[in-house]
Coordinates of C-alpha atoms in Angstrom, one line a residue:
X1 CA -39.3 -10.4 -2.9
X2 CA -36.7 -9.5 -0.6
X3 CA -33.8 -10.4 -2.8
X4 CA -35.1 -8.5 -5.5
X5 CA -35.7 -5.7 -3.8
X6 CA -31.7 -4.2 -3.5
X7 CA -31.4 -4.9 -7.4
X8 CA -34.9 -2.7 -8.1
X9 CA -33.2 0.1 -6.0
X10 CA -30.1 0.1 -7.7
X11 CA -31.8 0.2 -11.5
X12 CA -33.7 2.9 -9.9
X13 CA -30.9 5.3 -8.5
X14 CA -29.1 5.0 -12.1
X15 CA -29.1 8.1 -13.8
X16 CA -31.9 7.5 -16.6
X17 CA -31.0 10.7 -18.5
X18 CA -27.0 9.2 -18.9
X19 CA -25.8 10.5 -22.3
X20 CA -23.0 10.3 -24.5
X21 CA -21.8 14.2 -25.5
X22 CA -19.5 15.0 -28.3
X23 CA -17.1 17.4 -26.9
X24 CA -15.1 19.4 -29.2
X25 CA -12.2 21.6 -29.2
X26 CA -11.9 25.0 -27.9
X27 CA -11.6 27.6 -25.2
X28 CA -13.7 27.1 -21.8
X29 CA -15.6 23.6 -24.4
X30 CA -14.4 21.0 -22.2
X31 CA -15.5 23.4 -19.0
X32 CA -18.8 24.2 -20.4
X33 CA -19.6 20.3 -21.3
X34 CA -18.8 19.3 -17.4
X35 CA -21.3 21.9 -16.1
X36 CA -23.8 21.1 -18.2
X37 CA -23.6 17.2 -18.1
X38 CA -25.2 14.9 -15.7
X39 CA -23.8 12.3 -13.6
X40 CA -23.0 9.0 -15.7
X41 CA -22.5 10.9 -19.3
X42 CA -19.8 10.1 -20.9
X43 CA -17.8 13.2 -22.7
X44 CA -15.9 12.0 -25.7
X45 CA -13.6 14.3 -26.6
X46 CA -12.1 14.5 -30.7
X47 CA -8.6 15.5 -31.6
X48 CA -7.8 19.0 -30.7
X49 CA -6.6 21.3 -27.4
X50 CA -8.5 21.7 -24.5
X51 CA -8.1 24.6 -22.3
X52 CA -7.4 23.8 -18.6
X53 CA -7.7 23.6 -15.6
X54 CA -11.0 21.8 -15.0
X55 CA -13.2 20.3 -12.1
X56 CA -14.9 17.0 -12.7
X57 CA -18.0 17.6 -9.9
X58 CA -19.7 14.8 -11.0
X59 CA -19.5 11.3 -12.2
X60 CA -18.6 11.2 -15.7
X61 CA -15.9 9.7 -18.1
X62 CA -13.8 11.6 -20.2
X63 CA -12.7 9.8 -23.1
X64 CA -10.4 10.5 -26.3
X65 CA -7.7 10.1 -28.2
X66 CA -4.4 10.4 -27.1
X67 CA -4.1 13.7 -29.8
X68 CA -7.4 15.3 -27.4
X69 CA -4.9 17.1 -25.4
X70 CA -5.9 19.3 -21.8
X71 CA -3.6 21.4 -21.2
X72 CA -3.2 23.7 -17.9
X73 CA -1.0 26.3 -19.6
X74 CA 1.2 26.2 -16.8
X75 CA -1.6 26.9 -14.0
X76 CA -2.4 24.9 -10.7
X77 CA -3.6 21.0 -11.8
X78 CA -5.0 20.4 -15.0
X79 CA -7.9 18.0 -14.0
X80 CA -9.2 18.1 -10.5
X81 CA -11.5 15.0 -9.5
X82 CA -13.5 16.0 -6.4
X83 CA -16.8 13.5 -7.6
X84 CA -17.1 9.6 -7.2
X85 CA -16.8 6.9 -10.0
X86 CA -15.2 9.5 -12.0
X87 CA -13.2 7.6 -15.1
X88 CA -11.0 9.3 -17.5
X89 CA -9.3 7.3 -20.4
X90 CA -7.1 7.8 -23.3
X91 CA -6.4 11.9 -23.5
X92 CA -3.3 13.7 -23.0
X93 CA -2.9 15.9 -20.2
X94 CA -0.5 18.8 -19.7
X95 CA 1.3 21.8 -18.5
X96 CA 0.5 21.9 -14.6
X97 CA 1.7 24.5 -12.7
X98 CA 5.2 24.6 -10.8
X99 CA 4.3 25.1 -7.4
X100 CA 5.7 21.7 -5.9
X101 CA 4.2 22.9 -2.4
X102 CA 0.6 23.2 -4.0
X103 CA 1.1 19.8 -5.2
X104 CA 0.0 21.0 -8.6
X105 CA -0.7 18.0 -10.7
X106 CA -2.0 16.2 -14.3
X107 CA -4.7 15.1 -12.3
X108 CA -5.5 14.7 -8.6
X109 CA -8.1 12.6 -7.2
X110 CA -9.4 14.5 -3.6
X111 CA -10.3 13.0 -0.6
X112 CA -13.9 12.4 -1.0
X113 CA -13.3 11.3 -4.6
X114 CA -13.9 7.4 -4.5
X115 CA -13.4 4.8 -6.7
X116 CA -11.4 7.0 -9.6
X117 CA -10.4 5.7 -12.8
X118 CA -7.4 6.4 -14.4
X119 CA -6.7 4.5 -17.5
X120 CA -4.0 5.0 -20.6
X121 CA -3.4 8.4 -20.1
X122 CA -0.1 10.4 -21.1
X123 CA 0.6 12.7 -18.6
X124 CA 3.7 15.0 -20.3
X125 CA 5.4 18.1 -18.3
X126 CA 3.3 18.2 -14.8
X127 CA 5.0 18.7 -11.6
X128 CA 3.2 15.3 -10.5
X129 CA 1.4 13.1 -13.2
X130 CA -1.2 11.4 -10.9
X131 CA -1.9 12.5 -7.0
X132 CA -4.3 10.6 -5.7
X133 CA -5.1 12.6 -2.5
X134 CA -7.5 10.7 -0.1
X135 CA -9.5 9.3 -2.8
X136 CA -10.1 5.9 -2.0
X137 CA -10.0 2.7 -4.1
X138 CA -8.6 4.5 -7.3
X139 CA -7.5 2.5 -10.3
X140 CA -4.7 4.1 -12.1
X141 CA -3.4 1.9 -15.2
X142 CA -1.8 1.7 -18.3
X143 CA -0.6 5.1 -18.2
X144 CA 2.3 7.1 -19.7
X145 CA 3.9 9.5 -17.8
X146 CA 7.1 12.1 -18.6
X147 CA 8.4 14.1 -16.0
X148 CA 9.8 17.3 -15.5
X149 CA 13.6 17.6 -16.1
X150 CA 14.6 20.6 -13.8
X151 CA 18.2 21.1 -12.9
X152 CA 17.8 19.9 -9.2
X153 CA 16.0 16.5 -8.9
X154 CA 14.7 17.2 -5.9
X155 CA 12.7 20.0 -7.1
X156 CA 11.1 18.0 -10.0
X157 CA 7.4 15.9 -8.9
X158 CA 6.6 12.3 -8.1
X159 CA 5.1 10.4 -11.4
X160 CA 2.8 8.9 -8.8
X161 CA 1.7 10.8 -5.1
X162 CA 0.1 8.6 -3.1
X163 CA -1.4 10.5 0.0
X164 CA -4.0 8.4 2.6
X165 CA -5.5 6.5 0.0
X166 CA -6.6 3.2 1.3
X167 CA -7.3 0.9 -1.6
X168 CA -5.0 2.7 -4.4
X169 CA -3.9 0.7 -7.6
X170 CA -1.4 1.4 -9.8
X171 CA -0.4 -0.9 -12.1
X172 CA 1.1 -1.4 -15.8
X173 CA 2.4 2.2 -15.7
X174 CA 5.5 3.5 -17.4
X175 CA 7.0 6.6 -15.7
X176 CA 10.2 8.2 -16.9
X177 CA 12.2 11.5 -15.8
X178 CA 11.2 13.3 -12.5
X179 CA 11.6 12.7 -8.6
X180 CA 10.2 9.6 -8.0
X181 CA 7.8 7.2 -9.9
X182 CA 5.6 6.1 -6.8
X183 CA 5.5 8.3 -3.6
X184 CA 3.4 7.1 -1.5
X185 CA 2.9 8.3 2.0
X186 CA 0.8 7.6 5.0
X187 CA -1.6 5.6 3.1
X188 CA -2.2 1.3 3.7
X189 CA -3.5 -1.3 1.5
X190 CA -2.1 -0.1 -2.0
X191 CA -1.1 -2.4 -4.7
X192 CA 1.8 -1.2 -6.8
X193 CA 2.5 -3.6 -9.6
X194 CA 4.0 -4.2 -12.9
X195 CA 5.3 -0.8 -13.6
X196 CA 8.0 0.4 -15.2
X197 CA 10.3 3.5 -14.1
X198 CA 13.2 4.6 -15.6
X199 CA 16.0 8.0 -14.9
X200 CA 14.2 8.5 -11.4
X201 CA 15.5 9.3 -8.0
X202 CA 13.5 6.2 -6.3
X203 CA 11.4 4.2 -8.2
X204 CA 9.0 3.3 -5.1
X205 CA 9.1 5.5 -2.1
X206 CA 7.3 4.4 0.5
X207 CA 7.0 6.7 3.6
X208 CA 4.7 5.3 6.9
X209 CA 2.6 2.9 4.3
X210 CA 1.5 -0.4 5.8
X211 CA -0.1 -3.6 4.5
X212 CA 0.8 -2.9 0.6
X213 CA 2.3 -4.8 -2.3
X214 CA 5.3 -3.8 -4.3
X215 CA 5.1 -6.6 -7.1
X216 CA 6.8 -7.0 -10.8
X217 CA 8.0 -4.0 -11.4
X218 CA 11.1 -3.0 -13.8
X219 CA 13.7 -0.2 -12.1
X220 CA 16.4 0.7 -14.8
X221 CA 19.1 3.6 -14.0
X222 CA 17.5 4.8 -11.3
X223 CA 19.3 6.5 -8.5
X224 CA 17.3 4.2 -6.0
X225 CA 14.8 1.4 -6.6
X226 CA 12.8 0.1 -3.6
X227 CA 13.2 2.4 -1.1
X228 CA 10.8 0.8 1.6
X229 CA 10.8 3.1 5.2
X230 CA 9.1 3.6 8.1
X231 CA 6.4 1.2 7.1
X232 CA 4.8 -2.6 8.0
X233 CA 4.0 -5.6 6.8
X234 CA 4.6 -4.7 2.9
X235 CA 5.0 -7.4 0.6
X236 CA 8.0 -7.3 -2.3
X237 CA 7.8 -9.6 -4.5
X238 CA 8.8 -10.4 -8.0
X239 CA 10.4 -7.1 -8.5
X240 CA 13.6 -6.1 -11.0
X241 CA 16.3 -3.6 -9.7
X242 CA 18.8 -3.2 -13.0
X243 CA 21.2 -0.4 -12.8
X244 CA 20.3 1.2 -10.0
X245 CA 23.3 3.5 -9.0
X246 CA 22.9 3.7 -5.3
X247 CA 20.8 0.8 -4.1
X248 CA 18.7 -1.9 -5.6
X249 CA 16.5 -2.0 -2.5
X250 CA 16.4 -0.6 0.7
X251 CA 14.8 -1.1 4.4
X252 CA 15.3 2.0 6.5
X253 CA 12.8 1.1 9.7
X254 CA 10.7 -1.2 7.8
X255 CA 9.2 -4.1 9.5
X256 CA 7.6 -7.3 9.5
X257 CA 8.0 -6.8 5.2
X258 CA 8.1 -10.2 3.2
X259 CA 10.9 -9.4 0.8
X260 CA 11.0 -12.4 -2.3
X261 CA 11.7 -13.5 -5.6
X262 CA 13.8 -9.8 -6.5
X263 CA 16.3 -9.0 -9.1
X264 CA 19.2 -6.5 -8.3
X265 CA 21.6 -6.2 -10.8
X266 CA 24.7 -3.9 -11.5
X267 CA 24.0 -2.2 -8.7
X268 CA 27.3 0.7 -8.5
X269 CA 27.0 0.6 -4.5
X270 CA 24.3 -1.5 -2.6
X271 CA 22.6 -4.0 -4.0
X272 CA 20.7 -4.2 -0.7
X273 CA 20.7 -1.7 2.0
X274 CA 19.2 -2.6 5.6
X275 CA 18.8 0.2 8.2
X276 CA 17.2 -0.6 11.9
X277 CA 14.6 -2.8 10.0
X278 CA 12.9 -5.8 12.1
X279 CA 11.6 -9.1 11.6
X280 CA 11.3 -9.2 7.6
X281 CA 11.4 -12.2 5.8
X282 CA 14.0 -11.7 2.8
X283 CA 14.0 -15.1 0.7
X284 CA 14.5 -16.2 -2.7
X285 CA 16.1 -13.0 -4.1
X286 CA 19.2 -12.5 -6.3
X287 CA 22.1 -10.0 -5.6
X288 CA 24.3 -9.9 -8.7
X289 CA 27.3 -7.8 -9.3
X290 CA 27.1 -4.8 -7.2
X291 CA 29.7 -2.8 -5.1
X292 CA 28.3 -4.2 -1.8
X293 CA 25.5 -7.5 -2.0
X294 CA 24.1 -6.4 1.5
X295 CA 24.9 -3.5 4.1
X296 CA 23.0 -4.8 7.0
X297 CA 23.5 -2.3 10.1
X298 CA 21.7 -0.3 13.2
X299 CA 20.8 -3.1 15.0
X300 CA 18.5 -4.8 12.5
X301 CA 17.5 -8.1 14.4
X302 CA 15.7 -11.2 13.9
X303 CA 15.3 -11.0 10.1
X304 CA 15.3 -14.2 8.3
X305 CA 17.7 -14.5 5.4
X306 CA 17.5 -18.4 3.0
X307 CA 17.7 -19.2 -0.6
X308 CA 18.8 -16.1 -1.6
X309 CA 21.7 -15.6 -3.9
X310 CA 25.1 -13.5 -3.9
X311 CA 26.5 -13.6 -7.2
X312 CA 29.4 -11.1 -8.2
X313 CA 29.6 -8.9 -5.7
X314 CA 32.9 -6.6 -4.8
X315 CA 32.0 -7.5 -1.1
X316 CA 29.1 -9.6 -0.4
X317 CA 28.2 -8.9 2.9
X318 CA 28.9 -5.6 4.9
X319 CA 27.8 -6.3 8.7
X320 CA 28.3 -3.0 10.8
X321 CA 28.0 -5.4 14.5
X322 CA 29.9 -7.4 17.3
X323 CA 26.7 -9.6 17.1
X324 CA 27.2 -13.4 16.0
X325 CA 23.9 -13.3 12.7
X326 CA 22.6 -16.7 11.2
X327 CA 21.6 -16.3 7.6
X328 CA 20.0 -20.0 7.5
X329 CA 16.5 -21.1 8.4
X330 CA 15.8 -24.5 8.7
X331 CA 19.1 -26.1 7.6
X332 CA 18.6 -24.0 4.1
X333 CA 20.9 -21.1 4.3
X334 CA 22.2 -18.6 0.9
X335 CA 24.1 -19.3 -2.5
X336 CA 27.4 -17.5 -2.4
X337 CA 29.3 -17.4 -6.0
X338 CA 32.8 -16.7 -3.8
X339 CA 32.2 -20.1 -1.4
X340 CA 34.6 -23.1 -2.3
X341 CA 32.1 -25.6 -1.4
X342 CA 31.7 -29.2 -1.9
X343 CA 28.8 -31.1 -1.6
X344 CA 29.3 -34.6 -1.1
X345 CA 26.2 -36.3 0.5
X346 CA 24.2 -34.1 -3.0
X347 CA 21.6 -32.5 -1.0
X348 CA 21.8 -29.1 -2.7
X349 CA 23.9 -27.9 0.8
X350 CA 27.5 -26.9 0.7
X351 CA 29.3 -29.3 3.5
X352 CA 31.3 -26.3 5.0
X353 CA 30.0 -23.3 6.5
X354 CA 30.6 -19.5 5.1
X355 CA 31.5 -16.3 6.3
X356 CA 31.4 -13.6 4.4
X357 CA 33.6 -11.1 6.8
X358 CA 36.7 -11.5 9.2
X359 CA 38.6 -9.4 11.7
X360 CA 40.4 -7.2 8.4
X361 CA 36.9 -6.3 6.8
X362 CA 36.3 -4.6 10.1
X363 CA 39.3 -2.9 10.0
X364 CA 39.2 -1.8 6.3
X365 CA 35.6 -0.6 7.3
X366 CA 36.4 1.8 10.0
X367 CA 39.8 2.8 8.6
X368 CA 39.6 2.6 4.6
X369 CA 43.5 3.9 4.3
X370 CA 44.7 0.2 6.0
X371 CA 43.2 -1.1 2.1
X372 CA 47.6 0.1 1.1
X373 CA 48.3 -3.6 3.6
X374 CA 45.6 -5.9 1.9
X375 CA 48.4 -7.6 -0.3
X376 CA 50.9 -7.9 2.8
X377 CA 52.1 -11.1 4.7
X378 CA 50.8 -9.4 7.7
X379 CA 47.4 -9.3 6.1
X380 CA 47.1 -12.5 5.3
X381 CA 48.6 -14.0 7.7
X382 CA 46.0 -12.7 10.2
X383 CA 43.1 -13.9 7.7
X384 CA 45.2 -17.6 7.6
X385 CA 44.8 -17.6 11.1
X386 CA 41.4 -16.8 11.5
X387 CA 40.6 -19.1 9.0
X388 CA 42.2 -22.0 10.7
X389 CA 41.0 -20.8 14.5
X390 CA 37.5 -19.8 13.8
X391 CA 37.5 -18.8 18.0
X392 CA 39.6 -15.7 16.6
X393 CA 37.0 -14.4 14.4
X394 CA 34.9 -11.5 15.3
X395 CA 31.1 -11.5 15.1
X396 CA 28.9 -11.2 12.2
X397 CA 27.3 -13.2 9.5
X398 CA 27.6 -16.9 9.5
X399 CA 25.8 -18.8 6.9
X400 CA 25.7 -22.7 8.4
X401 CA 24.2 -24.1 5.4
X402 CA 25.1 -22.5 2.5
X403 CA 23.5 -23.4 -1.0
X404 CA 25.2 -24.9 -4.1
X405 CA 23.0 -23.4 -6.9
X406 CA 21.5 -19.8 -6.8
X407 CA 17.9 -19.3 -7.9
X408 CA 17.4 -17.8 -11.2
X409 CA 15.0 -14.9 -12.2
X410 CA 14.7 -14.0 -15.6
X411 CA 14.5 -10.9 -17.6
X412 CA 12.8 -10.2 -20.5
X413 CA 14.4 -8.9 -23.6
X414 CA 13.0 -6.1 -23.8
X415 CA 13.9 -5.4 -20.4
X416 CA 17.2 -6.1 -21.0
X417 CA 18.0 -4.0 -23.9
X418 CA 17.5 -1.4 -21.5
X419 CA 19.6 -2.7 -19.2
X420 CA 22.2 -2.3 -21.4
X421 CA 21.4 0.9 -22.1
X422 CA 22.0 2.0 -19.0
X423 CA 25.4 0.3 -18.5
X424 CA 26.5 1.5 -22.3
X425 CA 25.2 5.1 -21.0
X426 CA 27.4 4.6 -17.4
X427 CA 30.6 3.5 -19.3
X428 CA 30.4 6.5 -21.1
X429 CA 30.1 9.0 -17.7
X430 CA 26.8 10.1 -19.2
X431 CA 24.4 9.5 -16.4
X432 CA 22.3 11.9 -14.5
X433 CA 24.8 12.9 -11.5
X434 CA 22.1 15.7 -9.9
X435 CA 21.4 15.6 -6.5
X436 CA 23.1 12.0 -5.7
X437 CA 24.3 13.5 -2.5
X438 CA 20.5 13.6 -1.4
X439 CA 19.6 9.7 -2.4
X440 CA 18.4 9.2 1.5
X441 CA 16.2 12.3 1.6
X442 CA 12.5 12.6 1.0

């Protein structure tokens, strides 16, 4: 009796009067068929314009086609959740207002408003397509979402605003145009995966968001694409960086992160960029043919770098220290594509050690006009000497057991016709240039 008792309650707190309403186009309709449904109805809504903005004060699901279209008309956000177990799937929704400070939105899930669904929407011309606002445990998927296109990037909204939302998912999106696809700040256990942004400022922003997932997601021409700060203990994993103009990926005061199994690719500047970050765990990853593979600075200590590899790049490792770094763990250290190495004994590990910088990169670093000596006997006389008296060198990066193969990620086609793209549209000088100066801002 006891364990049927819970089950007994539950049928009984289901709504019994749950219907499914017809909902058809209009002025004030899709208003008018909220307040008079009750919680569990489903509204089905047929082809046609809907006038917003609405409230959704109880739990229903809205559902359509993608031609049933809300539209704002330019004022505040579109569709405001403020009930729990609230679903909305399929529709269109559009023409927030403009008021970036007002967060004006597609749709915003409040704090209060639990367990939200969000599922193939297309979100076209909002300031932000989805802010989930202290909602917990929302599920936002398999949605389309077109940003703004203002002059000044930074005025344009996040595809995604994550804001103290414990429990957020948001997965198998596709977010083009705007600030940034995912913002998400001061919030903890989110799961952003499998998503795909494209002519963004960052891809993922995170700001102060702990214990969360960054997984399988596609970055192509983006000014940015994993820009993880002030945050811990955030997994990323399985991720693509293609095109990227600034950096691929970036720790700025991120912590205790387990950063593996990541693509960056044709990167113009960074591929990686580490800033005072701590104790991450950065394995498994491939840095291919950007300006810099790694700019590792501000004191970032005991990370663990192995079985990573640095393919391509104009300068694969930038170390702004005196400090003597180990980039092995375990007698397993990096692939580098520049390392003579032999391997004679054919355990996978080069039989002579690597570093990446000497006493000249230094120089060249703090005083960029010395580049007019590179070429000169001077020069490389200095670097002969170094090499041959490794006493002389300065400190930085060492890599004791360096690999002889790199690990390989693949890309899918379709994936990589946009990839291409991108570098066709570069070539030609047609990329968005707006704003670059304000890549580390938030």
């Amino acid at each position: 009796m006891r364990t049927g008792l819970p089950l007994i309650l539950a049928f009984l707190a289901l709504p019994l009067w749950a219907a499914e309403v017809k909902v058809v186009p209009g002025a004030g309709t899709l208003a008018s068929a909220i307040a008079g449904s009750s919680s569990g109805d489903v509204l089905v809504l047929a082809d046609g314009a809907y006038k917003g903005p609405v409230t959704i004060d109880r739990s229903l699901t809205l559902t359509g086609p993608a031609g049933a279209v809300i539209d704002g008309e330019g004022n505040g956000t579109v569709v405001t959740i403020t009930a729990d177990d609230v679903a909305i799937r399929g529709l269109t929704v559009t023409g927030s207002g403009k008021r970036n400070a007002d967060l004006d939105s597609g749709i915003k899930i409040v704090k209060g408003a639990d367990r939200a669904r969000i599922e193939g929407v297309t979100l076209i011309d909002n300031m932000h397509g989805v802010d989930v606002h202290g909602g917990l445990n929302a599920v936002v998927r398999g949605n389309t979402i077109i940003g703004r296109q203002n002059v000044r990037m930074n005025e344009r909204g996040n595809g995604f605003y994550v804001w103290n939302a414990p429990g957020t998912v948001i997965a198998d999106n596709t977010v083009r145009y705007g600030r940034d696809g995912i913002f998400s700040n001061a919030s903890r256990k989110g799961t952003y995966r499998n998503n795909v942004f494209r002519d963004l400022r960052f891809a993922v922003h995170y700001m102060y968001t702990n214990d969360s997932e960054v997984s399988g997601n596609v970055s192509v021409g983006n000014h940015l694409g994993y820009a993880i700060m002030y945050s811990r203990g955030v997994v990323v994993k399985d991720n693509l960086s293609l095109g990227d103009r600034e950096h691929g990926l970036m720790l700025n005061y991120a912590n205790d992160a387990d950063v593996s199994g990541n693509l960056v690719r044709g990167g113009a500047k960074k591929c990686t960029f580490i800033y005072n970050a701590h104790k991450n765990l950065i394995y498994r990853n491939r840095f291919e043919g950007c300006g810099i593979g790694i700019h590792f600075t501000a004191g970032s200590e005991r990370n663990v770098l192995t079985g990573n590899g640095f393919i391509g790049n104009k300068e694969q490792v930038k170390y702004v220290g005196t400090r003597h770094v180990e980039w092995s763990f375990e007698g397993r250290g990096n692939y580098w594509s520049d390392h003579p190495a032999f391997d004679l004994n054919g355990d996978g590990i080069a039989d002579g050690v690597y570093r990446p910088n000497d006493l000249m990169d230094h120089i060249l670093w703090s005083q960029p006009a010395a580049a007019l000596l590179t070429g000169s006997p001077a020069v490389q006389l200095v670097r002969w000497s170094q090499k041959s008296f490794p006493a002389t060198l300065p400190g930085g990066v060492l890599d004791s057991f360096p690999l002889m193969t790199a690990p390989v990620i693949p890309v899918p086609p379709e994936i990589a016709a946009m990839e291409a793209e991108v570098a066709g549209r570069w070539a030609e000088g047609k990329y968005d240039d707006i704003d670059a100066e304000n890549i580390g801002t938030h």
